[in-house]
Amino acid sequence: GRMDGGFLSWHRAGIKRMGDLFIDRTFASLGALEEKFGLPPGNAFRYMQVRVFVRRQVREFPLLPARRIKDRVILGVWVGEGKVSAIYQELQEVEEASVEELKGKWEEELGEELDEDLWADALSRVNSSSSCARLSLIQF
């Protein structure tokens, strides 16, 4: 595809990833971006396009999201050499949700307490199935 010349000027000015659009952990105004990166006038429409996109991607908008793995990927935190090592390290540090927390969320969603035998059977089925199905348990 053809790249918009205005966005190319943003890239040359230093706006290379979504995280660059945040100043002090808050989504920056067009004026603040113009001042920080020296953007020329005439970027209002591009700014609004980007703002709408980021707003749809970031639940905590206009605040910079907590540093979850998917947010780090979306915000482009890993730049340069060692990307695979950085991602691997992040994955090693992920805290697994406790099974009891997950059970509590399911009970809240269903509006009833789950029998321990039913819960144990459900866990057994999930853990004996494919990795994709196992992920669905934690992606409550």
PDB file of C-alpha atoms in Angstrom:
ATOM      1  CA  GLY A   1       0.000   0.000   0.000  1.00  0.00           C
ATOM      2  CA  ARG A   2       0.861   3.624  -0.188  1.00  0.00           C
ATOM      3  CA  MET A   3       1.955   5.348   3.012  1.00  0.00           C
ATOM      4  CA  ASP A   4       0.525   8.766   3.863  1.00  0.00           C
ATOM      5  CA  GLY A   5       3.354  11.318   3.630  1.00  0.00           C
ATOM      6  CA  GLY A   6       2.164  12.981   6.826  1.00  0.00           C
ATOM      7  CA  PHE A   7       2.602   9.794   8.814  1.00  0.00           C
ATOM      8  CA  LEU A   8       6.047   9.378   7.286  1.00  0.00           C
ATOM      9  CA  SER A   9       6.925  12.809   8.660  1.00  0.00           C
ATOM     10  CA  TRP A  10       5.681  11.658  12.087  1.00  0.00           C
ATOM     11  CA  HIS A  11       7.978   8.645  11.844  1.00  0.00           C
ATOM     12  CA  ARG A  12      10.953  10.812  10.853  1.00  0.00           C
ATOM     13  CA  ALA A  13      10.163  13.135  13.778  1.00  0.00           C
ATOM     14  CA  GLY A  14      10.334  10.211  16.243  1.00  0.00           C
ATOM     15  CA  ILE A  15       6.767   8.883  16.521  1.00  0.00           C
ATOM     16  CA  LYS A  16       7.566   5.288  15.675  1.00  0.00           C
ATOM     17  CA  ARG A  17       5.217   3.306  17.915  1.00  0.00           C
ATOM     18  CA  MET A  18       1.971   3.752  19.762  1.00  0.00           C
ATOM     19  CA  GLY A  19       3.754   4.337  23.052  1.00  0.00           C
ATOM     20  CA  ASP A  20       5.293   7.518  21.618  1.00  0.00           C
ATOM     21  CA  LEU A  21       1.818   9.071  21.557  1.00  0.00           C
ATOM     22  CA  PHE A  22       1.699   9.102  25.369  1.00  0.00           C
ATOM     23  CA  ILE A  23       3.339  11.804  27.468  1.00  0.00           C
ATOM     24  CA  ASP A  24       3.515  11.293  31.227  1.00  0.00           C
ATOM     25  CA  ARG A  25       1.418   8.116  30.792  1.00  0.00           C
ATOM     26  CA  THR A  26      -1.474  10.061  29.195  1.00  0.00           C
ATOM     27  CA  PHE A  27      -2.435  10.227  25.521  1.00  0.00           C
ATOM     28  CA  ALA A  28      -0.914  13.464  24.270  1.00  0.00           C
ATOM     29  CA  SER A  29      -2.817  16.302  22.673  1.00  0.00           C
ATOM     30  CA  LEU A  30      -1.949  17.294  19.130  1.00  0.00           C
ATOM     31  CA  GLY A  31      -0.316  20.450  20.461  1.00  0.00           C
ATOM     32  CA  ALA A  32       1.858  18.467  22.861  1.00  0.00           C
ATOM     33  CA  LEU A  33       2.957  16.116  20.062  1.00  0.00           C
ATOM     34  CA  GLU A  34       3.713  19.071  17.780  1.00  0.00           C
ATOM     35  CA  GLU A  35       5.820  20.635  20.522  1.00  0.00           C
ATOM     36  CA  LYS A  36       7.628  17.461  21.596  1.00  0.00           C
ATOM     37  CA  PHE A  37       8.360  16.102  18.116  1.00  0.00           C
ATOM     38  CA  GLY A  38       8.424  19.325  16.083  1.00  0.00           C
ATOM     39  CA  LEU A  39       5.526  18.276  13.867  1.00  0.00           C
ATOM     40  CA  PRO A  40       4.445  20.828  11.271  1.00  0.00           C
ATOM     41  CA  PRO A  41       0.899  22.247  11.297  1.00  0.00           C
ATOM     42  CA  GLY A  42      -1.804  20.438   9.327  1.00  0.00           C
ATOM     43  CA  ASN A  43      -1.960  17.149  11.243  1.00  0.00           C
ATOM     44  CA  ALA A  44      -5.377  17.490  12.901  1.00  0.00           C
ATOM     45  CA  PHE A  45      -7.109  14.867  10.742  1.00  0.00           C
ATOM     46  CA  ARG A  46      -4.225  12.385  11.073  1.00  0.00           C
ATOM     47  CA  TYR A  47      -4.170  12.971  14.824  1.00  0.00           C
ATOM     48  CA  MET A  48      -7.906  12.260  15.084  1.00  0.00           C
ATOM     49  CA  GLN A  49      -7.509   9.054  13.052  1.00  0.00           C
ATOM     50  CA  VAL A  50      -4.725   7.847  15.328  1.00  0.00           C
ATOM     51  CA  ARG A  51      -6.611   8.912  18.459  1.00  0.00           C
ATOM     52  CA  VAL A  52      -9.710   6.927  17.449  1.00  0.00           C
ATOM     53  CA  PHE A  53      -7.551   3.881  16.663  1.00  0.00           C
ATOM     54  CA  VAL A  54      -5.668   4.037  19.984  1.00  0.00           C
ATOM     55  CA  ARG A  55      -8.898   4.618  21.892  1.00  0.00           C
ATOM     56  CA  ARG A  56     -10.292   1.393  20.416  1.00  0.00           C
ATOM     57  CA  GLN A  57      -7.128  -0.563  21.260  1.00  0.00           C
ATOM     58  CA  VAL A  58      -6.433   0.671  24.794  1.00  0.00           C
ATOM     59  CA  ARG A  59      -9.090  -0.064  27.414  1.00  0.00           C
ATOM     60  CA  GLU A  60      -7.662   2.458  29.884  1.00  0.00           C
ATOM     61  CA  PHE A  61      -7.610   5.277  27.301  1.00  0.00           C
ATOM     62  CA  PRO A  62      -6.491   8.064  27.657  1.00  0.00           C
ATOM     63  CA  LEU A  63      -4.098   6.544  30.181  1.00  0.00           C
ATOM     64  CA  LEU A  64      -1.174   4.380  29.176  1.00  0.00           C
ATOM     65  CA  PRO A  65      -2.169   0.814  30.000  1.00  0.00           C
ATOM     66  CA  ALA A  66      -0.466  -1.322  32.593  1.00  0.00           C
ATOM     67  CA  ARG A  67       2.492  -3.204  31.164  1.00  0.00           C
ATOM     68  CA  ARG A  68       0.801  -6.462  30.260  1.00  0.00           C
ATOM     69  CA  ILE A  69       2.492  -8.506  27.550  1.00  0.00           C
ATOM     70  CA  LYS A  70      -0.082  -7.728  24.864  1.00  0.00           C
ATOM     71  CA  ASP A  71       0.192  -4.027  25.702  1.00  0.00           C
ATOM     72  CA  ARG A  72       3.960  -4.154  25.401  1.00  0.00           C
ATOM     73  CA  VAL A  73       3.590  -5.707  21.981  1.00  0.00           C
ATOM     74  CA  ILE A  74       0.930  -3.186  20.898  1.00  0.00           C
ATOM     75  CA  LEU A  75       2.900  -0.244  22.260  1.00  0.00           C
ATOM     76  CA  GLY A  76       6.082  -1.460  20.599  1.00  0.00           C
ATOM     77  CA  VAL A  77       8.210  -1.593  23.741  1.00  0.00           C
ATOM     78  CA  TRP A  78      10.505  -4.166  22.146  1.00  0.00           C
ATOM     79  CA  VAL A  79      12.554  -2.356  19.574  1.00  0.00           C
ATOM     80  CA  GLY A  80      15.988  -3.224  18.289  1.00  0.00           C
ATOM     81  CA  GLU A  81      18.145  -6.213  19.004  1.00  0.00           C
ATOM     82  CA  GLY A  82      17.208  -8.888  21.497  1.00  0.00           C
ATOM     83  CA  LYS A  83      13.461  -8.811  20.793  1.00  0.00           C
ATOM     84  CA  VAL A  84      13.021 -12.560  21.136  1.00  0.00           C
ATOM     85  CA  SER A  85      14.993 -12.591  24.382  1.00  0.00           C
ATOM     86  CA  ALA A  86      12.937  -9.702  25.759  1.00  0.00           C
ATOM     87  CA  ILE A  87       9.651 -11.400  24.868  1.00  0.00           C
ATOM     88  CA  TYR A  88      10.866 -14.692  26.350  1.00  0.00           C
ATOM     89  CA  GLN A  89      11.848 -12.940  29.580  1.00  0.00           C
ATOM     90  CA  GLU A  90       8.430 -11.279  29.800  1.00  0.00           C
ATOM     91  CA  LEU A  91       6.703 -14.618  29.313  1.00  0.00           C
ATOM     92  CA  GLN A  92       8.792 -16.117  32.112  1.00  0.00           C
ATOM     93  CA  GLU A  93       7.635 -13.367  34.466  1.00  0.00           C
ATOM     94  CA  VAL A  94       3.922 -13.718  33.748  1.00  0.00           C
ATOM     95  CA  GLU A  95       1.968 -14.487  36.856  1.00  0.00           C
ATOM     96  CA  GLU A  96      -0.549 -17.242  36.309  1.00  0.00           C
ATOM     97  CA  ALA A  97      -4.014 -16.514  37.604  1.00  0.00           C
ATOM     98  CA  SER A  98      -4.885 -18.799  40.477  1.00  0.00           C
ATOM     99  CA  VAL A  99      -7.435 -21.484  39.721  1.00  0.00           C
ATOM    100  CA  GLU A 100      -9.514 -20.215  42.641  1.00  0.00           C
ATOM    101  CA  GLU A 101      -9.591 -16.694  41.188  1.00  0.00           C
ATOM    102  CA  LEU A 102     -10.743 -18.111  37.867  1.00  0.00           C
ATOM    103  CA  LYS A 103     -13.406 -20.204  39.573  1.00  0.00           C
ATOM    104  CA  GLY A 104     -14.605 -17.091  41.383  1.00  0.00           C
ATOM    105  CA  LYS A 105     -14.892 -15.165  38.119  1.00  0.00           C
ATOM    106  CA  TRP A 106     -16.867 -17.974  36.517  1.00  0.00           C
ATOM    107  CA  GLU A 107     -19.175 -18.157  39.549  1.00  0.00           C
ATOM    108  CA  GLU A 108     -19.712 -14.398  39.407  1.00  0.00           C
ATOM    109  CA  GLU A 109     -20.474 -14.552  35.688  1.00  0.00           C
ATOM    110  CA  LEU A 110     -22.870 -17.492  36.091  1.00  0.00           C
ATOM    111  CA  GLY A 111     -24.451 -16.102  39.242  1.00  0.00           C
ATOM    112  CA  GLU A 112     -24.099 -19.366  41.138  1.00  0.00           C
ATOM    113  CA  GLU A 113     -21.545 -21.338  43.105  1.00  0.00           C
ATOM    114  CA  LEU A 114     -19.859 -24.154  41.203  1.00  0.00           C
ATOM    115  CA  ASP A 115     -19.770 -27.588  42.802  1.00  0.00           C
ATOM    116  CA  GLU A 116     -16.179 -28.692  43.532  1.00  0.00           C
ATOM    117  CA  ASP A 117     -16.606 -31.966  41.615  1.00  0.00           C
ATOM    118  CA  LEU A 118     -17.965 -30.104  38.586  1.00  0.00           C
ATOM    119  CA  TRP A 119     -15.069 -27.609  38.750  1.00  0.00           C
ATOM    120  CA  ALA A 120     -12.481 -30.410  39.091  1.00  0.00           C
ATOM    121  CA  ASP A 121     -14.020 -32.212  36.110  1.00  0.00           C
ATOM    122  CA  ALA A 122     -13.968 -29.002  34.052  1.00  0.00           C
ATOM    123  CA  LEU A 123     -10.297 -28.396  34.902  1.00  0.00           C
ATOM    124  CA  SER A 124      -9.432 -31.973  34.032  1.00  0.00           C
ATOM    125  CA  ARG A 125     -11.111 -31.650  30.648  1.00  0.00           C
ATOM    126  CA  VAL A 126      -9.425 -28.337  29.886  1.00  0.00           C
ATOM    127  CA  ASN A 127      -5.995 -29.566  30.946  1.00  0.00           C
ATOM    128  CA  SER A 128      -6.287 -32.707  28.836  1.00  0.00           C
ATOM    129  CA  SER A 129      -7.293 -30.826  25.696  1.00  0.00           C
ATOM    130  CA  SER A 130      -5.312 -28.700  23.257  1.00  0.00           C
ATOM    131  CA  SER A 131      -3.287 -25.682  24.324  1.00  0.00           C
ATOM    132  CA  CYS A 132      -5.776 -23.385  22.575  1.00  0.00           C
ATOM    133  CA  ALA A 133      -8.612 -24.716  24.715  1.00  0.00           C
ATOM    134  CA  ARG A 134      -6.464 -24.357  27.847  1.00  0.00           C
ATOM    135  CA  LEU A 135      -5.967 -20.697  27.042  1.00  0.00           C
ATOM    136  CA  SER A 136      -9.702 -20.152  26.958  1.00  0.00           C
ATOM    137  CA  LEU A 137      -9.874 -20.978  30.674  1.00  0.00           C
ATOM    138  CA  ILE A 138      -7.527 -18.152  31.613  1.00  0.00           C
ATOM    139  CA  GLN A 139      -8.929 -15.717  29.053  1.00  0.00           C
ATOM    140  CA  PHE A 140     -12.091 -15.313  31.073  1.00  0.00           C
TER     141      PHE A 140
END
